[in-house]
Every structure is written in C-alpha cells, then in structure tokens.
Amino acid sequence: MAAGRFLEENYALSTQTSSYQTRGSSSADLADWSAPELLEAFARKAVSPVEVTKAVIARIDTYEPRLQALYAFDPDAALRDARASEQRWMSGQAKALDGIPATIKENIATKGTPVPLGTAARPLIPAAEDAPSAARLREDGVVILAKTTMPDYGMLSSGLSSFHPLARNPWDLSKNPGGSSAGAGAAAAAGYGPFHIGTDIGGSIRLPASWCGVFGLKPSFGRIPIDPTYYGRVAGPMTRTVRDAALMMKSLTRPDVRDPMSLPYQDLPWLDLDIDIKGLKIGVMMQAGIGMPLDPEVREAVERAAKALAEAGAIVEEVPAFITREMLDGLDDFWRQRAWMDIAPLSDEDRAKILPYILQWAEGGKALTGAEVYSGMNQMMVMRHAAVAATHRFDFVISPVAPCVAYPAELASPIHNPEEPFEHIGYTVALNMSDQPASSVNGGFTTAGLPIGLQIIGRRFDDVGVLRLSHAWESMCPDRRPWPKL
C-alpha cells in the first residue's frame, strides 16, 4: 500500500474513539499513545518519532527496575532508528508504520542479538538474521526498542526463567504476568510503546494478555509466517487495543519463504473492524472439561459478556466441554519428550543451569516408549477434531482464557507442580491444535483489581472476524480502568 493511502486510512481510524482511550491513549505522555494517533501526529508533523521514542525510553527507565520485562534493551539503537524515521517523515518518504515503538519476544530472532530461549543452558550466539515477524516490522519502519523476556524454552505460563530476571505484572507487582510471552504482556500493559509480538503454542499469547489486561491475538496457524515452525506454534500481536493489533497484522502477515507451513497470503481487510452483532450465533464454553476449577469471578465476567452480547442481538447458546484428560495427558507426554530431546544432549553442567521445574518436567519424557509418544501426538489430532466439531456451527465462541487470574510471581504455574503442568490451559490449547484464531480481550477485573481475560474464538481462518468481535467487545465491556502506573 502506498504511504499516502495508508496515512489517509489511519487518519480516519485515529478520529474514531477507541474504547480504551479512557485507559490512557490520549494521555499527554506520548508513551501511552496508540499507533493510529502517532501516525496521524507524525503525518501532521505535530510529533516526532524521536520524541515518542524518548518518551517510551523514559517510561522504561522508570518502570523496568521493578517490572523486568525486557531483554537486550538498546535505547541508542532505538534513537538512531527513530532519527532515521523522522527524516523519512520530513522528506515525504515515510513507511507504513514508520516510527512506531515496538518490542519483540526473545525467541523471535533479531539480527545480532542472541536467542537464549529463556534458559541459562543455551550459548549466547548472535542471530544471523531477523525472523519473519521482526523483518516485516523493520521493513515498515517500526522502531524496535528491545526483546521481551520468557521462561525456559517457552514452556511455562510464567515469567520465571533461569536466564532472565523474574518478570512481574504491572497491575500488581507481587503477581505473575503469565507466559510464555511474559515480558510482552507486561510491556504492553506498562506502555512500552503500542506494538508487541508474542508467540503461542498452548496459550502463550492469550494467557499473559488475559492476566495483564491487554489484547492478544493467536492468529490462525500459518497466518503469520514464523521461523522455526512447529505444530500449533504461532506469532501474534499483543497490544493495548484491537486496532493497534489490526495495524500490526497488515505487516506481519506478508509472506516469507522460510515458513513452509504458512498460509497463502491474503490481502485481508484488517482495518475494517465494524461488525453487526445482531443475529450472530455465539457459543459460550464455560467449562474446559479438565483442569483447575473455574474461579467464580472469572465465571461472572464471562457470563456478563454473554448477557451483553445477547442483549445486542446475538443468539447465544452453551457449548459443552470437549477436552478430555486423555487428550491433555497425551499432549503433555509428547511435549515432555520433545523437551527432553532438546535437553538430553546437553552436558551435565549445562543441564544443571535449567530451571529445576522445567528440568523435572522434561525428565518425565525420557522413559516414554515410542508407542506412548506416538499416542500422545495422536491425542493432539484428536483434540484438533474435537475443537472443530464443538465450535464449527457457531460464528464465534466465547470462554474464559484461564480458570484463574494472575498468581504469585515466584511460581512456575498456578498449581506449581511439574507433574500437573497444564491444568490451566484447557480453554486455550485446543485452538492451537485446530488452527483456529482466538483472542484474549479484557473482560473486566476482580474485586482485588486483577484483569480477567475473555477469549473470543473464530472459525478456522476467520482472523478478521475475531478482531471485529474483539473490537466490539472493547466498547461494550462495562469495567474499563486506567492503565497501571508504577
């Protein structure tokens, strides 16, 4: 898209009031501005990318000693890129997202930066090139400030890591931001710029989005090219607003030959977020079928959302639980054995550096037989079919993102037992197996002030639909609060 046409679109977008503007997007502090607001201000030369980058760096300098969301923070490089962006705006050569500050999850390679995957056991070898998501944003002029932290091998819904400092939740520093996109969720809520990218193989975008009160999209499998690829693994935006995520999708979905599992590229109407709720058939999946019991306040928030959608004209019906113990345990077996295959070749010295919780969990895979591993992988396919069968007759399905809200920061999981590692992902993991898009959008808060995520699930490949209903819910949600200040 030509820069002029892009700017015209985004000027129109910036004049539409976001439901989250009450949470700081029109603040005097440039660190809290949304991407459309920044693009419109850049185009008018009312604000400079350098000013914005300095504002975000100041926010990071203030918050980061307590939040610890970032890895490889490079303010000098960010300011250099912001100055180059400023020159492009001044000369009429601005790129599509020029000057917007962003962070990128640590496991998404950026050229010259090591990729430790959250663990002290890996050598720190600088990446040779940008991974697809980083490359797309850089091509469009985004200012990359830093990478964001994650737990060992991305296998925890936690900010606990043997390599990174303990990441915390900006709504309550005693709580966990979730994971594995831990730093990304915390950075988005804290206002470290508008754009953040996470990855998700069982809930790793949606869980931290839920617990940090931000928007997170797990797109359809293959919608955003990634490298390396893996079953169910996706990259996706984590932002304060749905509209910011939609802007990111325009860039992130461009093709990349390094991902042989990616979908054929489609120029989808990412910025058309209008939807008529009347007549939509929406399922409500209140029970996961397995795992932790549902917190009453989470239940109340999802019930409130279902009632509001019905009052807006949607046809709302219950969706029975479909995940079974056999499915979840099979997936656990397969992932343990996969993790052990990564860990087994390490020396005793390096293996000892891994987070003990992860090491104990992975060791459970070393004695599995070939038949047990195959059975576990097959259960992932059973889960895939069950998810599609349970949801295909609905336009959308809503559910909790997690059965609980944010838990103590020092714990590896809500239960903190490596023998019961996935009792909290029953609402999220099946959608990775079934390729379906799903988001977490803030559904309200507990009486203690902790965010509650509402999951919105679409039919396979209807990423735009999920964005549209998520955007509608932003304006409908009855409990919106200012972003946390540290």
Short mmCIF file of C-alpha atoms in Angstrom, two decimals:
data_model
loop_
_atom_site.label_atom_id
_atom_site.label_comp_id
_atom_site.label_asym_id
_atom_site.label_seq_id
_atom_site.Cartn_x
_atom_site.Cartn_y
_atom_site.Cartn_z
CA MET A 1 0.00 0.00 0.00
CA ALA A 2 1.32 3.46 -0.84
CA ALA A 3 2.28 5.57 2.16
CA GLY A 4 -0.24 8.27 1.23
CA ARG A 5 -3.17 5.88 1.09
CA PHE A 6 -2.04 4.24 4.32
CA LEU A 7 -1.91 7.59 6.09
CA GLU A 8 -5.35 8.53 4.84
CA GLU A 9 -6.75 5.27 6.23
CA ASN A 10 -5.08 5.79 9.56
CA TYR A 11 -6.10 9.41 9.85
CA ALA A 12 -9.69 8.20 9.56
CA LEU A 13 -9.00 5.49 12.12
CA SER A 14 -7.44 7.90 14.56
CA THR A 15 -10.58 10.07 14.57
CA GLN A 16 -12.65 7.13 15.78
CA THR A 17 -12.70 6.94 19.56
CA SER A 18 -11.19 3.75 20.95
CA SER A 19 -12.93 2.21 23.94
CA TYR A 20 -9.59 2.12 25.68
CA GLN A 21 -8.85 5.82 25.33
CA THR A 22 -10.12 6.17 28.87
CA ARG A 23 -7.16 3.99 29.77
CA GLY A 24 -4.54 6.46 28.59
CA SER A 25 -4.25 6.50 24.78
CA SER A 26 -4.99 10.25 24.66
CA SER A 27 -2.66 10.94 27.55
CA ALA A 28 -0.20 13.83 27.48
CA ASP A 29 2.52 11.16 27.85
CA LEU A 30 3.47 10.02 24.35
CA ALA A 31 4.32 6.57 25.70
CA ASP A 32 0.57 5.96 26.07
CA TRP A 33 -0.49 7.00 22.57
CA SER A 34 -1.95 4.41 20.22
CA ALA A 35 -0.38 3.67 16.84
CA PRO A 36 -3.11 5.46 14.79
CA GLU A 37 -2.74 8.54 16.97
CA LEU A 38 1.01 8.51 16.46
CA LEU A 39 0.79 8.02 12.70
CA GLU A 40 -1.66 10.91 12.38
CA ALA A 41 0.57 13.15 14.52
CA PHE A 42 3.67 12.16 12.55
CA ALA A 43 1.88 12.96 9.29
CA ARG A 44 0.94 16.44 10.57
CA LYS A 45 4.50 16.88 11.89
CA ALA A 46 2.96 17.62 15.27
CA VAL A 47 5.04 14.94 16.97
CA SER A 48 8.38 13.39 16.05
CA PRO A 49 9.30 9.68 16.24
CA VAL A 50 12.32 10.82 18.25
CA GLU A 51 10.08 12.47 20.86
CA VAL A 52 7.94 9.33 21.08
CA THR A 53 10.94 7.03 21.39
CA LYS A 54 12.41 9.21 24.13
CA ALA A 55 9.08 9.13 25.98
CA VAL A 56 8.96 5.33 25.84
CA ILE A 57 12.61 5.07 26.93
CA ALA A 58 11.79 7.32 29.89
CA ARG A 59 8.85 5.06 30.77
CA ILE A 60 11.11 2.01 30.59
CA ASP A 61 13.80 3.67 32.72
CA THR A 62 11.16 4.36 35.38
CA TYR A 63 9.27 1.07 35.33
CA GLU A 64 11.75 -1.57 34.27
CA PRO A 65 13.75 -1.91 37.51
CA ARG A 66 10.54 -3.27 39.08
CA LEU A 67 8.86 -4.87 36.06
CA GLN A 68 11.82 -6.65 34.42
CA ALA A 69 10.00 -7.29 31.17
CA LEU A 70 12.86 -6.60 28.74
CA TYR A 71 15.93 -8.30 27.33
CA ALA A 72 18.54 -6.64 25.10
CA PHE A 73 17.09 -3.16 25.60
CA ASP A 74 19.08 -0.86 23.29
CA PRO A 75 17.97 2.77 23.63
CA ASP A 76 20.84 4.09 21.49
CA ALA A 77 19.86 1.89 18.53
CA ALA A 78 16.20 2.81 19.03
CA LEU A 79 17.01 6.53 18.94
CA ARG A 80 19.15 6.03 15.83
CA ASP A 81 16.23 4.32 14.10
CA ALA A 82 13.82 6.99 15.35
CA ARG A 83 16.00 9.72 13.84
CA ALA A 84 16.01 7.89 10.51
CA SER A 85 12.22 7.61 10.74
CA GLU A 86 11.96 11.32 11.47
CA GLN A 87 13.93 12.10 8.32
CA ARG A 88 11.63 9.90 6.22
CA TRP A 89 8.57 11.69 7.59
CA MET A 90 10.15 15.08 6.90
CA SER A 91 11.07 14.11 3.32
CA GLY A 92 7.71 12.54 2.46
CA GLN A 93 9.13 9.02 2.29
CA ALA A 94 7.51 7.54 5.39
CA LYS A 95 6.91 3.80 5.51
CA ALA A 96 3.65 2.17 6.56
CA LEU A 97 4.33 2.05 10.32
CA ASP A 98 7.23 4.45 10.46
CA GLY A 99 8.38 5.46 13.92
CA ILE A 100 6.03 3.27 15.99
CA PRO A 101 7.92 1.81 19.00
CA ALA A 102 7.78 -1.96 19.47
CA THR A 103 9.17 -4.89 21.42
CA ILE A 104 9.65 -8.43 20.15
CA LYS A 105 9.60 -11.64 22.17
CA GLU A 106 13.05 -13.03 22.84
CA ASN A 107 12.51 -16.27 20.87
CA ILE A 108 11.77 -14.29 17.66
CA ALA A 109 15.24 -13.69 16.27
CA THR A 110 16.55 -10.20 15.61
CA LYS A 111 19.84 -9.86 13.77
CA GLY A 112 22.84 -9.57 16.08
CA THR A 113 21.02 -10.49 19.30
CA PRO A 114 21.44 -13.91 20.98
CA VAL A 115 18.31 -16.06 21.40
CA PRO A 116 18.65 -17.84 24.77
CA LEU A 117 15.03 -19.11 24.76
CA GLY A 118 14.72 -18.07 28.37
CA THR A 119 17.27 -20.57 29.66
CA ALA A 120 20.78 -20.19 31.01
CA ALA A 121 21.68 -23.51 29.36
CA ARG A 122 21.97 -22.14 25.80
CA PRO A 123 25.08 -20.46 24.35
CA LEU A 124 24.66 -16.78 23.58
CA ILE A 125 25.20 -16.76 19.82
CA PRO A 126 24.04 -13.63 17.95
CA ALA A 127 21.23 -14.34 15.47
CA ALA A 128 22.32 -14.17 11.83
CA GLU A 129 19.12 -12.51 10.59
CA ASP A 130 15.71 -11.22 11.59
CA ALA A 131 12.95 -13.81 11.88
CA PRO A 132 9.90 -13.10 9.68
CA SER A 133 7.91 -11.05 12.22
CA ALA A 134 10.86 -8.86 13.12
CA ALA A 135 11.75 -8.44 9.45
CA ARG A 136 8.23 -7.33 8.49
CA LEU A 137 8.06 -4.68 11.21
CA ARG A 138 11.54 -3.39 10.48
CA GLU A 139 10.70 -3.15 6.76
CA ASP A 140 7.74 -0.93 7.66
CA GLY A 141 9.82 1.46 9.77
CA VAL A 142 8.92 0.24 13.26
CA VAL A 143 11.42 1.24 15.95
CA ILE A 144 12.46 -1.90 17.82
CA LEU A 145 13.32 -0.98 21.39
CA ALA A 146 14.06 -4.36 22.94
CA LYS A 147 13.26 -8.03 23.15
CA THR A 148 10.90 -9.27 25.88
CA THR A 149 11.53 -11.97 28.44
CA MET A 150 10.23 -15.52 28.52
CA PRO A 151 10.60 -18.67 30.69
CA ASP A 152 12.90 -21.59 29.90
CA TYR A 153 12.16 -22.95 26.41
CA GLY A 154 8.83 -21.10 26.46
CA MET A 155 7.26 -23.95 28.41
CA LEU A 156 5.72 -22.06 31.34
CA SER A 157 2.74 -19.76 31.71
CA SER A 158 5.00 -17.67 33.89
CA GLY A 159 7.72 -15.02 33.94
CA LEU A 160 10.07 -17.37 35.81
CA SER A 161 13.34 -18.03 33.96
CA SER A 162 16.84 -19.35 34.65
CA PHE A 163 18.28 -16.67 32.35
CA HIS A 164 16.09 -13.58 32.66
CA PRO A 165 15.20 -11.75 35.87
CA LEU A 166 11.75 -12.52 37.24
CA ALA A 167 9.14 -10.60 35.22
CA ARG A 168 6.21 -9.12 37.12
CA ASN A 169 2.67 -7.95 36.44
CA PRO A 170 2.23 -4.14 36.32
CA TRP A 171 -1.27 -4.38 37.83
CA ASP A 172 0.22 -5.99 40.95
CA LEU A 173 3.98 -6.48 41.21
CA SER A 174 3.50 -9.46 43.53
CA LYS A 175 1.74 -11.29 40.68
CA ASN A 176 2.86 -13.13 37.56
CA PRO A 177 2.38 -11.59 34.10
CA GLY A 178 1.75 -15.04 32.64
CA GLY A 179 3.69 -16.65 29.85
CA SER A 180 5.38 -17.70 27.92
CA SER A 181 5.10 -14.22 26.34
CA ALA A 182 5.66 -12.87 29.82
CA GLY A 183 7.62 -9.72 29.11
CA ALA A 184 5.41 -8.88 26.13
CA GLY A 185 2.26 -8.88 28.24
CA ALA A 186 3.87 -6.79 30.97
CA ALA A 187 5.40 -4.36 28.45
CA ALA A 188 2.09 -3.81 26.67
CA ALA A 189 0.22 -3.09 29.91
CA ALA A 190 3.00 -0.80 31.13
CA GLY A 191 3.01 1.30 27.96
CA TYR A 192 6.39 0.39 26.48
CA GLY A 193 5.06 1.57 23.11
CA PRO A 194 1.99 0.41 21.17
CA PHE A 195 3.34 -2.74 19.43
CA HIS A 196 4.46 -6.04 20.98
CA ILE A 197 4.82 -9.51 19.48
CA GLY A 198 4.44 -12.79 21.35
CA THR A 199 4.27 -16.46 20.39
CA ASP A 200 1.68 -19.07 21.36
CA ILE A 201 1.67 -22.88 21.24
CA GLY A 202 -0.84 -23.57 24.02
CA GLY A 203 -1.89 -20.17 25.34
CA SER A 204 1.37 -18.21 25.50
CA ILE A 205 -0.12 -15.04 23.96
CA ARG A 206 -3.62 -15.27 25.41
CA LEU A 207 -2.68 -16.13 29.00
CA PRO A 208 -0.37 -13.16 29.60
CA ALA A 209 -2.77 -10.93 27.65
CA SER A 210 -5.55 -12.07 29.99
CA TRP A 211 -3.57 -11.61 33.18
CA CYS A 212 -2.08 -8.26 32.09
CA GLY A 213 -5.38 -6.85 30.80
CA VAL A 214 -4.22 -6.31 27.21
CA PHE A 215 -5.37 -7.59 23.83
CA GLY A 216 -3.65 -10.63 22.37
CA LEU A 217 -4.38 -12.44 19.11
CA LYS A 218 -3.39 -16.02 18.45
CA PRO A 219 -3.94 -15.99 14.69
CA SER A 220 -4.83 -18.95 12.54
CA PHE A 221 -1.90 -21.32 12.22
CA GLY A 222 0.23 -20.14 9.30
CA ARG A 223 -1.37 -16.70 9.03
CA ILE A 224 1.83 -15.01 10.24
CA PRO A 225 4.99 -16.66 8.87
CA ILE A 226 7.41 -17.83 11.57
CA ASP A 227 10.85 -19.42 11.68
CA PRO A 228 11.36 -22.01 13.05
CA THR A 229 7.95 -23.60 12.52
CA TYR A 230 6.32 -26.18 14.78
CA TYR A 231 2.92 -27.83 15.25
CA GLY A 232 0.47 -25.26 16.61
CA ARG A 233 3.09 -22.56 17.13
CA VAL A 234 2.16 -19.04 16.01
CA ALA A 235 3.34 -15.47 16.44
CA GLY A 236 0.85 -12.70 17.09
CA PRO A 237 0.32 -9.14 18.29
CA MET A 238 -0.09 -8.07 21.92
CA THR A 239 -1.37 -4.52 22.27
CA ARG A 240 -3.49 -2.22 24.39
CA THR A 241 -6.17 -2.01 21.70
CA VAL A 242 -7.58 -4.22 18.98
CA ARG A 243 -6.98 -1.51 16.40
CA ASP A 244 -3.25 -1.48 17.12
CA ALA A 245 -3.19 -5.25 16.64
CA ALA A 246 -5.05 -4.90 13.34
CA LEU A 247 -2.40 -2.46 12.11
CA MET A 248 0.30 -4.97 13.01
CA MET A 249 -1.49 -7.75 11.14
CA LYS A 250 -1.22 -5.78 7.88
CA SER A 251 2.55 -6.09 8.16
CA LEU A 252 3.05 -9.37 9.99
CA THR A 253 1.03 -11.45 7.53
CA ARG A 254 3.16 -10.68 4.49
CA PRO A 255 4.71 -13.89 3.11
CA ASP A 256 8.12 -15.31 3.94
CA VAL A 257 9.64 -18.33 2.18
CA ARG A 258 11.28 -19.51 5.41
CA ASP A 259 7.92 -20.80 6.66
CA PRO A 260 6.83 -23.80 4.56
CA MET A 261 3.74 -24.23 6.76
CA SER A 262 2.37 -20.72 6.24
CA LEU A 263 -0.97 -19.98 4.61
CA PRO A 264 -1.18 -18.45 1.13
CA TYR A 265 -1.02 -14.69 1.53
CA GLN A 266 -4.34 -12.82 1.52
CA ASP A 267 -4.75 -9.05 1.48
CA LEU A 268 -7.49 -9.08 4.12
CA PRO A 269 -9.42 -6.01 5.36
CA TRP A 270 -7.59 -5.87 8.67
CA LEU A 271 -8.59 -2.28 9.39
CA ASP A 272 -12.32 -2.82 8.76
CA LEU A 273 -13.36 -3.56 12.33
CA ASP A 274 -17.10 -2.93 12.11
CA ILE A 275 -19.44 -5.83 12.90
CA ASP A 276 -23.18 -6.20 13.36
CA ILE A 277 -23.70 -8.40 16.42
CA LYS A 278 -27.40 -8.86 15.76
CA GLY A 279 -28.05 -12.38 14.51
CA LEU A 280 -24.57 -13.73 15.21
CA LYS A 281 -24.61 -17.24 16.61
CA ILE A 282 -22.27 -17.21 19.60
CA GLY A 283 -21.41 -20.21 21.74
CA VAL A 284 -20.40 -19.93 25.39
CA MET A 285 -17.92 -22.54 26.65
CA MET A 286 -17.92 -22.07 30.40
CA GLN A 287 -16.22 -25.35 31.34
CA ALA A 288 -12.90 -26.55 29.95
CA GLY A 289 -13.64 -30.20 30.72
CA ILE A 290 -10.42 -30.79 32.63
CA GLY A 291 -8.05 -28.96 34.93
CA MET A 292 -8.44 -26.35 37.62
CA PRO A 293 -11.90 -25.29 38.80
CA LEU A 294 -13.20 -22.03 37.36
CA ASP A 295 -12.77 -19.01 39.62
CA PRO A 296 -16.21 -17.53 40.45
CA GLU A 297 -15.16 -14.02 39.45
CA VAL A 298 -13.92 -15.27 36.07
CA ARG A 299 -17.21 -17.11 35.58
CA GLU A 300 -19.16 -13.95 36.42
CA ALA A 301 -17.18 -11.89 33.89
CA VAL A 302 -17.81 -14.37 31.05
CA GLU A 303 -21.49 -14.65 31.97
CA ARG A 304 -21.72 -10.86 31.91
CA ALA A 305 -20.17 -10.82 28.42
CA ALA A 306 -22.59 -13.47 27.17
CA LYS A 307 -25.54 -11.49 28.53
CA ALA A 308 -24.32 -8.27 26.89
CA LEU A 309 -23.88 -9.98 23.52
CA ALA A 310 -27.36 -11.50 23.77
CA GLU A 311 -28.82 -8.09 24.60
CA ALA A 312 -27.06 -6.74 21.49
CA GLY A 313 -28.94 -9.28 19.38
CA ALA A 314 -26.65 -12.29 19.27
CA ILE A 315 -28.07 -15.80 19.52
CA VAL A 316 -26.18 -17.23 22.49
CA GLU A 317 -26.01 -20.96 23.24
CA GLU A 318 -23.97 -23.15 25.54
CA VAL A 319 -21.01 -25.13 24.17
CA PRO A 320 -20.30 -28.31 26.15
CA ALA A 321 -16.75 -29.03 27.25
CA PHE A 322 -14.84 -31.23 24.82
CA ILE A 323 -11.28 -31.56 26.16
CA THR A 324 -10.62 -34.85 27.96
CA ARG A 325 -7.97 -35.99 30.40
CA GLU A 326 -6.61 -38.37 27.78
CA MET A 327 -6.13 -35.50 25.32
CA LEU A 328 -4.30 -33.24 27.76
CA ASP A 329 -2.13 -36.01 29.20
CA GLY A 330 -1.23 -37.18 25.70
CA LEU A 331 -0.14 -33.68 24.73
CA ASP A 332 1.85 -33.48 27.98
CA ASP A 333 3.68 -36.73 27.12
CA PHE A 334 4.52 -35.51 23.63
CA TRP A 335 5.77 -32.11 24.82
CA ARG A 336 7.82 -33.65 27.64
CA GLN A 337 9.55 -35.99 25.22
CA ARG A 338 10.15 -33.11 22.77
CA ALA A 339 11.67 -31.03 25.59
CA TRP A 340 13.85 -33.94 26.70
CA MET A 341 15.18 -34.32 23.17
CA ASP A 342 16.42 -30.73 23.42
CA ILE A 343 17.84 -31.18 26.90
CA ALA A 344 19.33 -34.68 26.77
CA PRO A 345 22.33 -33.76 24.54
CA LEU A 346 23.46 -31.04 26.97
CA SER A 347 26.40 -31.56 29.27
CA ASP A 348 25.67 -32.18 32.95
CA GLU A 349 26.97 -28.68 33.68
CA ASP A 350 24.62 -27.02 31.19
CA ARG A 351 21.67 -29.18 32.16
CA ALA A 352 22.09 -28.05 35.75
CA LYS A 353 21.52 -24.45 34.63
CA ILE A 354 17.94 -25.13 33.52
CA LEU A 355 15.10 -24.03 35.74
CA PRO A 356 14.57 -27.03 38.10
CA TYR A 357 10.81 -27.10 37.45
CA ILE A 358 11.36 -27.40 33.69
CA LEU A 359 14.13 -29.98 34.08
CA GLN A 360 11.97 -32.15 36.33
CA TRP A 361 9.06 -31.87 33.89
CA ALA A 362 11.18 -32.71 30.84
CA GLU A 363 12.83 -35.68 32.55
CA GLY A 364 9.38 -37.23 32.62
CA GLY A 365 9.74 -37.72 28.87
CA LYS A 366 12.98 -39.67 28.81
CA ALA A 367 11.45 -43.04 29.75
CA LEU A 368 8.46 -42.82 27.42
CA THR A 369 8.25 -45.53 24.80
CA GLY A 370 7.81 -44.83 21.11
CA ALA A 371 4.24 -46.07 21.35
CA GLU A 372 3.50 -43.68 24.22
CA VAL A 373 4.97 -40.72 22.33
CA TYR A 374 3.01 -41.63 19.19
CA SER A 375 -0.16 -41.97 21.25
CA GLY A 376 0.48 -38.54 22.76
CA MET A 377 0.93 -36.99 19.33
CA ASN A 378 -2.24 -38.69 18.15
CA GLN A 379 -4.15 -37.13 21.04
CA MET A 380 -3.18 -33.72 19.62
CA MET A 381 -5.02 -34.73 16.43
CA VAL A 382 -7.99 -35.98 18.46
CA MET A 383 -8.05 -32.59 20.20
CA ARG A 384 -7.95 -30.86 16.82
CA HIS A 385 -11.01 -32.71 15.53
CA ALA A 386 -12.87 -32.24 18.82
CA ALA A 387 -12.32 -28.47 18.78
CA VAL A 388 -13.63 -28.03 15.25
CA ALA A 389 -16.58 -30.36 15.88
CA ALA A 390 -17.59 -28.45 19.01
CA THR A 391 -17.33 -24.94 17.53
CA HIS A 392 -17.99 -25.06 13.77
CA ARG A 393 -21.73 -24.39 13.96
CA PHE A 394 -21.15 -21.04 15.68
CA ASP A 395 -19.93 -17.79 14.20
CA PHE A 396 -17.86 -17.32 17.35
CA VAL A 397 -17.36 -18.97 20.72
CA ILE A 398 -16.52 -17.11 23.92
CA SER A 399 -14.94 -18.59 27.03
CA PRO A 400 -12.58 -17.77 29.87
CA VAL A 401 -8.95 -17.55 28.79
CA ALA A 402 -7.88 -19.21 32.02
CA PRO A 403 -9.69 -20.66 35.03
CA CYS A 404 -7.84 -18.26 37.34
CA VAL A 405 -6.39 -14.76 37.40
CA ALA A 406 -2.74 -13.79 37.89
CA TYR A 407 -0.97 -15.82 40.56
CA PRO A 408 2.18 -15.21 42.69
CA ALA A 409 5.13 -14.08 40.59
CA GLU A 410 7.57 -16.62 42.00
CA LEU A 411 5.52 -19.65 40.90
CA ALA A 412 6.12 -21.56 37.67
CA SER A 413 2.42 -22.25 37.16
CA PRO A 414 -0.81 -21.69 39.11
CA ILE A 415 -0.50 -25.15 40.68
CA HIS A 416 3.33 -25.08 40.69
CA ASN A 417 3.62 -28.82 40.22
CA PRO A 418 5.61 -30.18 37.24
CA GLU A 419 3.54 -33.35 37.39
CA GLU A 420 0.40 -31.26 36.75
CA PRO A 421 1.81 -28.62 34.41
CA PHE A 422 -1.13 -27.84 32.13
CA GLU A 423 -4.20 -27.79 34.38
CA HIS A 424 -4.74 -24.11 33.48
CA ILE A 425 -4.60 -24.30 29.64
CA GLY A 426 -7.77 -26.27 28.97
CA TYR A 427 -9.52 -23.26 27.43
CA THR A 428 -6.65 -22.28 25.13
CA VAL A 429 -4.57 -25.23 23.93
CA ALA A 430 -7.13 -26.92 21.67
CA LEU A 431 -7.30 -23.86 19.42
CA ASN A 432 -3.59 -24.20 18.67
CA MET A 433 -4.17 -27.76 17.56
CA SER A 434 -7.22 -26.86 15.44
CA ASP A 435 -5.61 -23.85 13.68
CA GLN A 436 -8.45 -21.57 14.82
CA PRO A 437 -7.90 -17.88 15.57
CA ALA A 438 -8.58 -16.85 19.15
CA SER A 439 -8.05 -13.68 21.12
CA SER A 440 -7.89 -12.54 24.70
CA VAL A 441 -9.61 -9.23 25.31
CA ASN A 442 -10.08 -7.70 28.72
CA GLY A 443 -13.38 -8.77 30.23
CA GLY A 444 -13.21 -6.84 33.47
CA PHE A 445 -11.46 -7.05 36.82
CA THR A 446 -11.68 -8.95 40.08
CA THR A 447 -12.61 -7.20 43.30
CA ALA A 448 -8.85 -7.12 44.02
CA GLY A 449 -8.25 -5.24 40.76
CA LEU A 450 -6.71 -8.03 38.68
CA PRO A 451 -7.63 -8.29 34.97
CA ILE A 452 -9.87 -11.08 33.65
CA GLY A 453 -9.49 -12.23 30.05
CA LEU A 454 -12.38 -13.06 27.72
CA GLN A 455 -11.44 -15.48 24.96
CA ILE A 456 -13.07 -14.98 21.54
CA ILE A 457 -12.71 -17.96 19.22
CA GLY A 458 -13.39 -17.85 15.49
CA ARG A 459 -13.86 -20.40 12.77
CA ARG A 460 -10.69 -21.56 11.08
CA PHE A 461 -9.02 -18.69 9.20
CA ASP A 462 -11.56 -16.03 10.28
CA ASP A 463 -8.90 -13.86 11.94
CA VAL A 464 -10.62 -10.68 10.77
CA GLY A 465 -13.89 -11.79 12.39
CA VAL A 466 -12.15 -12.38 15.72
CA LEU A 467 -10.64 -8.91 15.55
CA ARG A 468 -14.06 -7.42 14.76
CA LEU A 469 -15.89 -9.07 17.64
CA SER A 470 -12.99 -8.26 19.97
CA HIS A 471 -13.18 -4.63 18.89
CA ALA A 472 -16.93 -4.59 19.52
CA TRP A 473 -16.41 -6.04 22.99
CA GLU A 474 -13.89 -3.29 23.82
CA SER A 475 -16.69 -0.72 23.59
CA MET A 476 -19.20 -2.98 25.37
CA CYS A 477 -17.10 -4.03 28.35
CA PRO A 478 -18.65 -2.39 31.42
CA ASP A 479 -15.47 -2.41 33.53
CA ARG A 480 -12.69 -0.32 31.98
CA ARG A 481 -9.93 1.16 34.11
CA PRO A 482 -6.87 3.42 33.69
CA TRP A 483 -3.65 1.62 32.83
CA PRO A 484 -1.44 0.87 35.85
CA LYS A 485 1.20 3.36 36.92
CA LEU A 486 4.30 2.17 38.72
#
